[in-house]
Coordinates of C-alpha atoms in Angstrom, one line a residue:
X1 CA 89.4 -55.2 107.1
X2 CA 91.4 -52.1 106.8
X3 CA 94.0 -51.8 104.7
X4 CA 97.8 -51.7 106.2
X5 CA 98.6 -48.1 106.9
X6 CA 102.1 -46.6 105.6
X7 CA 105.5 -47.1 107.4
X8 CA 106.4 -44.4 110.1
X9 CA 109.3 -43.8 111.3
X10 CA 109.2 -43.1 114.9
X11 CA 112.3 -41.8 116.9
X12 CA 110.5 -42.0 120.5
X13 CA 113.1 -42.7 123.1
X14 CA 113.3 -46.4 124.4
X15 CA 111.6 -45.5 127.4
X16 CA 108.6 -43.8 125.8
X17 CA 108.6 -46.7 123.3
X18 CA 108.1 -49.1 126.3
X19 CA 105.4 -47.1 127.8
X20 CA 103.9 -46.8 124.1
X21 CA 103.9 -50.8 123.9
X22 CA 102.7 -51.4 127.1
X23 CA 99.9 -49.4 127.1
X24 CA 99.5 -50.9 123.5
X25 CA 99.0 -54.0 125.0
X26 CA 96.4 -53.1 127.4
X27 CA 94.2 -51.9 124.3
X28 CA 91.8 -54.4 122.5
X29 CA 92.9 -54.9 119.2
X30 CA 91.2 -56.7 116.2
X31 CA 92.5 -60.6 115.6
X32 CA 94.7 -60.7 112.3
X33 CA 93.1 -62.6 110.0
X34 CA 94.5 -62.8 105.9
X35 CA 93.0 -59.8 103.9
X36 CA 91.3 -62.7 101.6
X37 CA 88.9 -63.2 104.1
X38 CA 86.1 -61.2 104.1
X39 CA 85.2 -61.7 107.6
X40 CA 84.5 -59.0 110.2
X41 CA 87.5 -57.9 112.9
X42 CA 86.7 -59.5 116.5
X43 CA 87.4 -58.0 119.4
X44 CA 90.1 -59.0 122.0
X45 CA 91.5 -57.7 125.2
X46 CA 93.9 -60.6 126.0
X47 CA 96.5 -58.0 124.3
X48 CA 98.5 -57.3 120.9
X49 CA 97.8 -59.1 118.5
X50 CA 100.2 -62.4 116.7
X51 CA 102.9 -62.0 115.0
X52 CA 102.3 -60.0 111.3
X53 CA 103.7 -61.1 107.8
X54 CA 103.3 -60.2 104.4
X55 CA 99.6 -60.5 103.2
X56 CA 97.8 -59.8 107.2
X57 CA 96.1 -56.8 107.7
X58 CA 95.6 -55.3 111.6
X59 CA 92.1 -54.0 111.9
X60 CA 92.2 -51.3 114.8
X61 CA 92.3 -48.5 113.5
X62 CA 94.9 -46.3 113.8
X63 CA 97.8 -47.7 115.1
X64 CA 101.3 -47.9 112.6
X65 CA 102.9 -51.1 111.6
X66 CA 105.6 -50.0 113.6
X67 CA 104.2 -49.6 116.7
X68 CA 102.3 -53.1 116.0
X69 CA 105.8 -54.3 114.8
X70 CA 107.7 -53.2 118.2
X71 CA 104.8 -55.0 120.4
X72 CA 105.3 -57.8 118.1
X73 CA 109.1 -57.6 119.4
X74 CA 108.2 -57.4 122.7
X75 CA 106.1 -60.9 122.5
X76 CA 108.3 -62.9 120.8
X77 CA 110.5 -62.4 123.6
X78 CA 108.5 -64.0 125.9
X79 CA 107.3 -67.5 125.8
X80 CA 103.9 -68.2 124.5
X81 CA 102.1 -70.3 126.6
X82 CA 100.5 -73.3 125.7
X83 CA 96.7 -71.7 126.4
X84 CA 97.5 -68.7 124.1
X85 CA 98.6 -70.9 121.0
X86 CA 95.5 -73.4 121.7
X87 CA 93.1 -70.0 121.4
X88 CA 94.9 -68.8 118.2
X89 CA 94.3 -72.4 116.6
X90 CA 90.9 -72.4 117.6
X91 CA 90.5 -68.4 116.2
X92 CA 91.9 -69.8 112.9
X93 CA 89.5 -72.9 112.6
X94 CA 87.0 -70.2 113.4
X95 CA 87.9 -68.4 110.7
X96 CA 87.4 -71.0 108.1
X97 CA 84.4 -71.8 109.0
X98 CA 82.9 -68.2 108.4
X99 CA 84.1 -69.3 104.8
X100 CA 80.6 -69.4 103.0
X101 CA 79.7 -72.8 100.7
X102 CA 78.4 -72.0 97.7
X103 CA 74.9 -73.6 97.2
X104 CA 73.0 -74.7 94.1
X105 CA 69.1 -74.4 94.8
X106 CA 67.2 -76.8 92.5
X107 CA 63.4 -76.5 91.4
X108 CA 62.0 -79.5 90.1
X109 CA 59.4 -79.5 87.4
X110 CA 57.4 -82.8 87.4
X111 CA 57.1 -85.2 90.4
X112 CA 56.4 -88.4 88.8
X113 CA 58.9 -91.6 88.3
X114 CA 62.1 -89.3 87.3
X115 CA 61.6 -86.7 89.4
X116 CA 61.1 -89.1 92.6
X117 CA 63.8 -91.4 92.1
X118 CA 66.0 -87.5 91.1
X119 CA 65.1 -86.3 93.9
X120 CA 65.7 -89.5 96.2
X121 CA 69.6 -89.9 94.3
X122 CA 70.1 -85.9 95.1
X123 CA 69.0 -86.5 99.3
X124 CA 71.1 -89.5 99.8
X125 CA 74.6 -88.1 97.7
X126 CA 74.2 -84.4 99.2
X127 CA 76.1 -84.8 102.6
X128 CA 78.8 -86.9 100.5
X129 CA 78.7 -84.1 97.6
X130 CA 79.1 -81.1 100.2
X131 CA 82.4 -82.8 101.7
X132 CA 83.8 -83.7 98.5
X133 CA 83.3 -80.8 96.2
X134 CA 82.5 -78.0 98.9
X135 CA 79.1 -77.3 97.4
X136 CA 75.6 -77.8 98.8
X137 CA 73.2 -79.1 97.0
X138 CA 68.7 -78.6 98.4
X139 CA 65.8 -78.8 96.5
X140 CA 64.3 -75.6 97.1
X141 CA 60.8 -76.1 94.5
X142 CA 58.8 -78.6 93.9
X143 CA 56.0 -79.0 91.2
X144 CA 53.5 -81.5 89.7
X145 CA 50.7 -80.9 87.0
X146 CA 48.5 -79.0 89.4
X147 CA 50.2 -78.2 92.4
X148 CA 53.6 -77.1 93.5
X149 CA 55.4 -76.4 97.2
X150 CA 58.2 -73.9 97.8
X151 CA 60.1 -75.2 100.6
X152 CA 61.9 -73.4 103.2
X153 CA 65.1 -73.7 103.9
X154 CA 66.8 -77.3 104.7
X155 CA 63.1 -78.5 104.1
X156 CA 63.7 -81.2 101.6
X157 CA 64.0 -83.9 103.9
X158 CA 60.3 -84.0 103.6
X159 CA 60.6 -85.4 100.0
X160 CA 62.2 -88.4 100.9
X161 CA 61.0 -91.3 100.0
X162 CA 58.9 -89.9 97.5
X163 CA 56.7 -88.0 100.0
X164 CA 54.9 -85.1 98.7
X165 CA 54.8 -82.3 101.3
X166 CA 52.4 -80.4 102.9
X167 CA 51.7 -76.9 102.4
X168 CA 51.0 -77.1 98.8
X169 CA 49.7 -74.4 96.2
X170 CA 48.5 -74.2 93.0
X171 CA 51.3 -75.1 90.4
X172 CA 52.2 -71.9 89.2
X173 CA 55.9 -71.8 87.3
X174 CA 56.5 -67.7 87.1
X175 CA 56.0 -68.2 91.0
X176 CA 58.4 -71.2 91.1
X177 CA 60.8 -69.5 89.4
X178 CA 60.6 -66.2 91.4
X179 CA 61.0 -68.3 94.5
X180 CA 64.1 -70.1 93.4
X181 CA 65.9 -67.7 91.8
X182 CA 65.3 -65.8 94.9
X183 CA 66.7 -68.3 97.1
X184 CA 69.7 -68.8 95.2
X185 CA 70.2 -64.4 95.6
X186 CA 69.7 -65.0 99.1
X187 CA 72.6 -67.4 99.9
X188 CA 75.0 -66.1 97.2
X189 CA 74.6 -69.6 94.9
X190 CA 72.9 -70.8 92.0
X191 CA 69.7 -71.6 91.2
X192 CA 69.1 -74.5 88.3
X193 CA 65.7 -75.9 87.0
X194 CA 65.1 -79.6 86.2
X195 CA 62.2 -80.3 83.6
X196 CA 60.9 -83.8 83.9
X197 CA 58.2 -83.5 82.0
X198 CA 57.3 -84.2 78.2
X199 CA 55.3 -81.1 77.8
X200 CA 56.2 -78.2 75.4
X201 CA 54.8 -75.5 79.0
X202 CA 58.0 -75.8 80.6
X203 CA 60.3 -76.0 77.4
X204 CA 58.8 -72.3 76.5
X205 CA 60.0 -71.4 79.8
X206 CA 64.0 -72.2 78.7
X207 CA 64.7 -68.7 77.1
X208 CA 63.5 -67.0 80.4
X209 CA 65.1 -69.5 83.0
X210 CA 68.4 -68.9 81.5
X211 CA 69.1 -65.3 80.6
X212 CA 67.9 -64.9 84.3
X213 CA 70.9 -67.1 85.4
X214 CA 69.4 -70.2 86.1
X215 CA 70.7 -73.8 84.8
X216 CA 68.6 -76.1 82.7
X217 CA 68.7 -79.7 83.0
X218 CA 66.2 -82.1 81.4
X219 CA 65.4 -85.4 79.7
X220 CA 62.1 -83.3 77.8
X221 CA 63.0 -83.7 74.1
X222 CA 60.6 -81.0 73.3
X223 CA 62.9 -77.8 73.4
X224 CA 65.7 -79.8 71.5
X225 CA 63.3 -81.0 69.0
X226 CA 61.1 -78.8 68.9
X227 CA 60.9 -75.2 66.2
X228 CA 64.8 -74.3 65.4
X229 CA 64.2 -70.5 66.3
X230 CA 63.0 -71.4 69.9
X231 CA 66.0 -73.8 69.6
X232 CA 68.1 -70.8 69.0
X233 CA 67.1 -68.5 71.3
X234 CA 67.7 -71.1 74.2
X235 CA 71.7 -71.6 73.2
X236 CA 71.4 -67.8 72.8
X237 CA 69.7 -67.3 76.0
X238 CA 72.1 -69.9 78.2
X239 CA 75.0 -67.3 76.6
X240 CA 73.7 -64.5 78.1
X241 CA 72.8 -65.3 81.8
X242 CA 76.3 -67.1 81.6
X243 CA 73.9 -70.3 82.7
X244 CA 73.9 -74.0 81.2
X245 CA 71.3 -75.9 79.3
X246 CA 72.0 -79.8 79.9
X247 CA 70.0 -82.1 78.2
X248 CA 72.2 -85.8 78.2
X249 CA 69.0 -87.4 79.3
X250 CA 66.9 -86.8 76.2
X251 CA 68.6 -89.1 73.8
X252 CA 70.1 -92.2 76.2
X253 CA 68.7 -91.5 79.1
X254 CA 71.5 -92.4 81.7
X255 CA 73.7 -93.1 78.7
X256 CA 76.6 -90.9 77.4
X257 CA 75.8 -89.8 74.2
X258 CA 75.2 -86.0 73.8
X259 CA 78.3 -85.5 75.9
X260 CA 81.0 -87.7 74.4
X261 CA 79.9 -85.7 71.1
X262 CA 80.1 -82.4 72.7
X263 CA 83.2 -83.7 73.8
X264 CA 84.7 -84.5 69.8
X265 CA 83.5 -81.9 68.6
X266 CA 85.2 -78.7 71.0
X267 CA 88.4 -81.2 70.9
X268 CA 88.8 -80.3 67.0
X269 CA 87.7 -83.8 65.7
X270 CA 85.7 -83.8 62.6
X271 CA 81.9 -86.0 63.1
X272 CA 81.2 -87.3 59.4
X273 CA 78.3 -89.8 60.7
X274 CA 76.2 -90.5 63.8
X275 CA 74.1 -93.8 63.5
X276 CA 72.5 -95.7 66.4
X277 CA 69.4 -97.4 68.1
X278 CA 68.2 -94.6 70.4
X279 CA 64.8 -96.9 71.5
X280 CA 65.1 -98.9 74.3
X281 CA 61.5 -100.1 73.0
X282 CA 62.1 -100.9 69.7
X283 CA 65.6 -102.1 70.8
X284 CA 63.8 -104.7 73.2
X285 CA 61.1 -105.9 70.2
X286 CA 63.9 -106.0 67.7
X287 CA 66.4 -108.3 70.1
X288 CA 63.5 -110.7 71.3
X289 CA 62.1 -110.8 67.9
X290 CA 63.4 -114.0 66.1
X291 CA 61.9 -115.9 62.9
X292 CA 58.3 -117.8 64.0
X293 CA 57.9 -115.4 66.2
X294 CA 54.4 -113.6 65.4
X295 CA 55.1 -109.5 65.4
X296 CA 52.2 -108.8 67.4
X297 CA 53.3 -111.1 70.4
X298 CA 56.2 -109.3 70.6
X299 CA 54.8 -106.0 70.8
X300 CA 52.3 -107.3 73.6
X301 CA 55.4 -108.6 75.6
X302 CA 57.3 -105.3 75.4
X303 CA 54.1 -103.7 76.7
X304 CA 53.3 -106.1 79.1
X305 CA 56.8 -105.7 80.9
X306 CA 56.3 -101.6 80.5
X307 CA 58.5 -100.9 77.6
X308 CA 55.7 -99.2 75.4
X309 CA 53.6 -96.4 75.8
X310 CA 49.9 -96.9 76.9
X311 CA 49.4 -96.5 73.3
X312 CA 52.3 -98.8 71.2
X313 CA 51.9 -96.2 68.2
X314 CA 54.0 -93.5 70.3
X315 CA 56.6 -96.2 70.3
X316 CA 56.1 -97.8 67.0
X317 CA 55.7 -94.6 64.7
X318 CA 59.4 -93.3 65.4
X319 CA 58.9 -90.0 66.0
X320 CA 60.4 -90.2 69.4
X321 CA 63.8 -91.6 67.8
X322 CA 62.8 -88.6 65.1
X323 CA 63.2 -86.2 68.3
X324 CA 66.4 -87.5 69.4
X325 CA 68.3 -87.6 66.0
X326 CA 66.8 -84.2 65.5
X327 CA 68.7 -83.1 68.7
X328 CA 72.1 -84.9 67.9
X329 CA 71.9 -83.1 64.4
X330 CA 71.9 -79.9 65.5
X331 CA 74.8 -81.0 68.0
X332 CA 76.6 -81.2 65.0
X333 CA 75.6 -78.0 63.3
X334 CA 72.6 -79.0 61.0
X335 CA 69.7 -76.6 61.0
X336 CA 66.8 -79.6 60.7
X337 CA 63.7 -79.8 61.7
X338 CA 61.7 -82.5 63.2
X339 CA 60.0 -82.5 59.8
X340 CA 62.7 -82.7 57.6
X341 CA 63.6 -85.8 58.8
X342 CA 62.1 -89.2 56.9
X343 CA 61.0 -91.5 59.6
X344 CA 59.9 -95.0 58.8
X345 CA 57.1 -96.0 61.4
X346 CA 55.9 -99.5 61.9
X347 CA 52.2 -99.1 62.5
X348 CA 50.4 -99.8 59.7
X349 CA 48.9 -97.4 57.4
X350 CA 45.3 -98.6 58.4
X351 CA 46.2 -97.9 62.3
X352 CA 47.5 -94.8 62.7
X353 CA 43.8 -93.3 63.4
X354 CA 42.8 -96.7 64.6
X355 CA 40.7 -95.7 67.9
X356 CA 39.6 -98.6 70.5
X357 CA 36.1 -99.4 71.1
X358 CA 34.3 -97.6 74.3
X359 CA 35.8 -99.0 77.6
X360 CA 38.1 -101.0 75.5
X361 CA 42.0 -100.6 76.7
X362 CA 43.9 -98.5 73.6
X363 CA 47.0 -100.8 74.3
X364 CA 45.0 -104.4 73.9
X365 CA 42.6 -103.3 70.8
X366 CA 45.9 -101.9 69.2
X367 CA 47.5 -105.3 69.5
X368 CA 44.6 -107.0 68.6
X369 CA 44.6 -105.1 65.6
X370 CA 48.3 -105.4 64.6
X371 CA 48.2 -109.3 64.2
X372 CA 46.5 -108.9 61.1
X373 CA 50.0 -107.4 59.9
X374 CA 52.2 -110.3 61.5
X375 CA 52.6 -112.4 57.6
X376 CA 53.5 -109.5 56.3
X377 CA 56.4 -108.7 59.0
X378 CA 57.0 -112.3 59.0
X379 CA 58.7 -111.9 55.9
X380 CA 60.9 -109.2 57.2
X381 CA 62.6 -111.4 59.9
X382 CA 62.7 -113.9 57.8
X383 CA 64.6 -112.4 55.1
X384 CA 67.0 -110.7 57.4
X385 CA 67.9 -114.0 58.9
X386 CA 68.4 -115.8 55.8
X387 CA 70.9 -113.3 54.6
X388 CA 72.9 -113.7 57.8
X389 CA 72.0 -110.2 59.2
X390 CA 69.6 -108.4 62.2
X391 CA 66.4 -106.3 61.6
X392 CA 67.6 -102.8 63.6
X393 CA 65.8 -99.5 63.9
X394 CA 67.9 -97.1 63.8
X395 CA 68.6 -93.3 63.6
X396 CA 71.0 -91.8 61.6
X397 CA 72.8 -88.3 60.3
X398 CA 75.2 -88.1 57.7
X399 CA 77.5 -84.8 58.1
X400 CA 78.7 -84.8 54.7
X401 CA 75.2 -85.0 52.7
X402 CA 73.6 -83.3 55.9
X403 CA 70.8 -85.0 56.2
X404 CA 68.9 -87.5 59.2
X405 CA 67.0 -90.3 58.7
X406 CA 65.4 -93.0 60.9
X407 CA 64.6 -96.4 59.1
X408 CA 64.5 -100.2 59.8
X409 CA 67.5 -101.6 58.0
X410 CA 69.7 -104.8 57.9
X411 CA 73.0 -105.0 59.5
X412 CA 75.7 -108.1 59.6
X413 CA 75.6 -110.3 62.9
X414 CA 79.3 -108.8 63.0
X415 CA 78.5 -105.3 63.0
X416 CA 78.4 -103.6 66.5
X417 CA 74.1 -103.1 66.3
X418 CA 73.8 -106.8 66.3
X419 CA 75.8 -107.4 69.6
X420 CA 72.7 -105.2 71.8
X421 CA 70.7 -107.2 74.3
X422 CA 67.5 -106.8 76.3
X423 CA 66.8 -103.1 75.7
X424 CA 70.1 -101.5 75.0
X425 CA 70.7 -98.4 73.2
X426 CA 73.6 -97.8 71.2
X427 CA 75.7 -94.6 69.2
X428 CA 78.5 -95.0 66.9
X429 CA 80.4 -91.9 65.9
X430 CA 82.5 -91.7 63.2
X431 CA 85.2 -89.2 62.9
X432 CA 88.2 -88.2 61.7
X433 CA 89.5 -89.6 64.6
X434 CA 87.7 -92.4 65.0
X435 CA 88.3 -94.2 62.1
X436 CA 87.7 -96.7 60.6
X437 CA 86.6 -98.3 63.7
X438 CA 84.0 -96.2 65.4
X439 CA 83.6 -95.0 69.0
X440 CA 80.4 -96.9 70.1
X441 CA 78.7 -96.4 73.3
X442 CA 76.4 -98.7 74.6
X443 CA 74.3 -99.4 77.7
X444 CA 71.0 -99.3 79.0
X445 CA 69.4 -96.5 78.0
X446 CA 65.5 -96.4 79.4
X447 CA 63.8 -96.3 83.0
X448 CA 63.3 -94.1 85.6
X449 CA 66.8 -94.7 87.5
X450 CA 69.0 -94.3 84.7
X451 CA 67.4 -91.1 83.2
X452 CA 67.5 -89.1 86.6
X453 CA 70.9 -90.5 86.8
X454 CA 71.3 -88.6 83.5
X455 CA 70.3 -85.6 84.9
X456 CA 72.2 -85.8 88.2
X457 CA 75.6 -86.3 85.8
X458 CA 74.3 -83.1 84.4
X459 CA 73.9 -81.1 87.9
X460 CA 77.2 -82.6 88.9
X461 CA 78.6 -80.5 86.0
X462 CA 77.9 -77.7 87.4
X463 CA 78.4 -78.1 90.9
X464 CA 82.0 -78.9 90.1
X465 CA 81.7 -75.7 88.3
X466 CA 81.1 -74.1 91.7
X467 CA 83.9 -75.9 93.3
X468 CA 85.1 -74.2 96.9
X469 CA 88.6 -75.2 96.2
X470 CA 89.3 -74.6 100.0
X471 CA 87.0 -77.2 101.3

């Protein structure tokens, strides 16, 4: 809109100033809208144009802010009819709804249990999200292992329900990128990229993602885990596209932990150790496990009911609670490595190469083979018990010696790690703070529903970030 032009003194006789006003009000003139809009002058003829205040701007070109002023004058000694102040309402609600809402375009990178039941929480909150926050939220990519579809736009309705859509193409993530950040150009938003998978091909793409603008969310341990420099040129990355890399899922799944840190630590407090059981597996083995109980029946339950891996050994050696208290260490400023980190596993020495017979199924040969070891962990429960205290496996980083370690240890049937159930996962934090009680957060903290709930938390972040405040 132009801006207001100077005052002007005029000293036209009353009569000319009449003529001047009438034939002023013959002329179309542009609808006063506030300057804050950036929304194109419309044309009227019905005749001047409402009353103008401080902060209005009068788009014809042209004419003084006197002249508009005196016709003004001349209207306001009239009586507005009813029809004239029904059409200015209606020009203002008009107005606000040329007001554009910001949009976050999402590409999704794996389309298996997470991503579904992600995308599925995303298509039924989205209406609900828009009206609350003022931001829309659409799926814009869509990739599995092999094959990906770019969707146009408003075309995500054809995921729900888990349905895969037509019009695929060959998974290719450069492309998938292109297309979403291109979208989110497009439409004046922002573009974030989800990585559901487990695989180290996405994590490499971090660094890109983010200098070019684009949130990262994700429960894939592998970037936050995985070689420190990569590790630093992601943070470094996320600071120069002025983007976000979330990663709550990959140590609770659905369950607070990274955040409530992040949270202590910006606030000022002062983390001196981080201990937990970040395994809903192992959680589940270690609650259900009681004395008489052979070890290998356990084991079998937990992967009969889905806890394990097809394999147990991904489960049972640790490394995936390795992973997790590698990413809370760095959290809290240590510069470890995967490797640095002692991890007690519980397969057997004799097993870890152990390889099933042809057509024999890896998960029921490994079992098979572990119940030669029950004695020997029979003596573990045992001992625990008759001491008064819980076999746990837990991780844990101690700020002061800065160092990580993930063990099986003993704890009192008082202390917080022997109140868990089912498959729980728990984190104490002590601090400064919180001391000498510790903060403890507990919940579940495995399956498909909580973990994209994880990541939604995370994508809620930053469309609150995007807030229209005007909605």
């Amino acid at each position: 809109l132009a801006q207001p032009a100077p005052p002007v003194r005029h000293h036209t006789a009353p009569r000319a100033m009449s003529a001047f006003v009438a034939q002023l009000a013959r002329a179309p003139v542009a609808t006063v809208v506030p300057e804050s809009l950036a929304v194109a002058p419309r044309l009227s003829s019905a005749g001047v144009a409402s009353q103008l205040t401080s902060g209005f701007a009068l788009g014809t070109a042209g004419v003084s802010l006197a002249a508009a002023a005196a016709a003004a004058a001349t209207r306001r000694s009239s009586r507005a009819s009813a029809g004239s102040r029904a059409q200015a309402g209606a020009r203002a609600k008009a107005v606000v709804a040329c007001r554009a809402v910001p949009m976050l375009h999402v590409g999704i990178v794996g389309y298996g249990l997470v991503g579904k039941e992600l995308v599925s929480q995303v298509l039924a909150n989205a209406a609900k999200l828009e009206k609350d926050l003022g931001v829309k939220v659409q799926i814009t990519a869509v990739a599995r292992s092999k094959t990906m579809v770019l969707l146009a736009p408003g075309g995500d309705s054809a995921l729900a329900n888990g349905a895969w859509p037509s019009g695929e193409v060959d998974a290719d993530l450069s492309k998938l990128t292109d297309f979403v950040l291109a979208a989110a150009k497009a439409s004046g938003g922002r573009a974030m990229m989800v990585d559901n998978t487990a695989s180290d091909a996405p994590a490499d793409m971090y660094e890109a993602w983010l200098a070019a603008g684009a949130h990262v969310a994700t429960p894939n341990k592998r970037a936050g885990a995985g070689p420190y420099s990569r590790y630093e040129k992601i943070m470094a990355a996320a600071r120069k596209g002025g983007s976000r890399f979330l990663y709550e899922a990959t140590v609770g799944a659905g369950l607070p932990i990274v955040g409530p840190l992040q949270t202590l630590l910006k606030a000022g407090d002062e983390v001196t150790k981080v201990e937990g059981i970040f395994s809903g597996t192992l959680s589940y083995i270690f609650n259900t496990w009681k004395p008489g109980m052979k070890y290998s029946e356990v084991v079998n339950d937990a992967k009969n009911k889905g806890f394990t891996e097809p394999d147990p050994r991904d489960d049972l050696s640790g490394t995936d609670v390795g992973r997790k208290v590698t990413i809370l260490a760095r959290e809290c400023g240590l510069k470890l490595e995967l490797g640095d980190i002692p991890i007690k596993s519980l397969v057997p020495d004799a097993l870890a190469s152990w390889q099933p017979a042809a057509g024999e199924s890896v998960g029921d040969g490994f079992v098979k083979q572990l119940e030669a070891y029950d004695a020997e962990m029979e003596s573990l429960i045992a001992d625990s018990e008759a001491a008064g205290e819980v076999l746990r496996f837990v991780g844990a980083i101690d700020l002061k010696a800065g160092t990580a370690s993930v063990k099986l240890s003993r704890y009192p049937k008082d202390h917080p790690f022997a109140a868990t159930q089912f498959a729980d996962n728990i984190a104490c934090f002590e601090t400064k703070w919180y001391s000498p009680r510790p903060l403890v957060v507990q919940g579940p903290g495995a399956g498909a529903a909580v973990t994209a709930a994880g990541i939604f938390g995370n994508m809620l972040e930053v469309m609150n970030g995007m807030k229209n405040t005007s909605a």
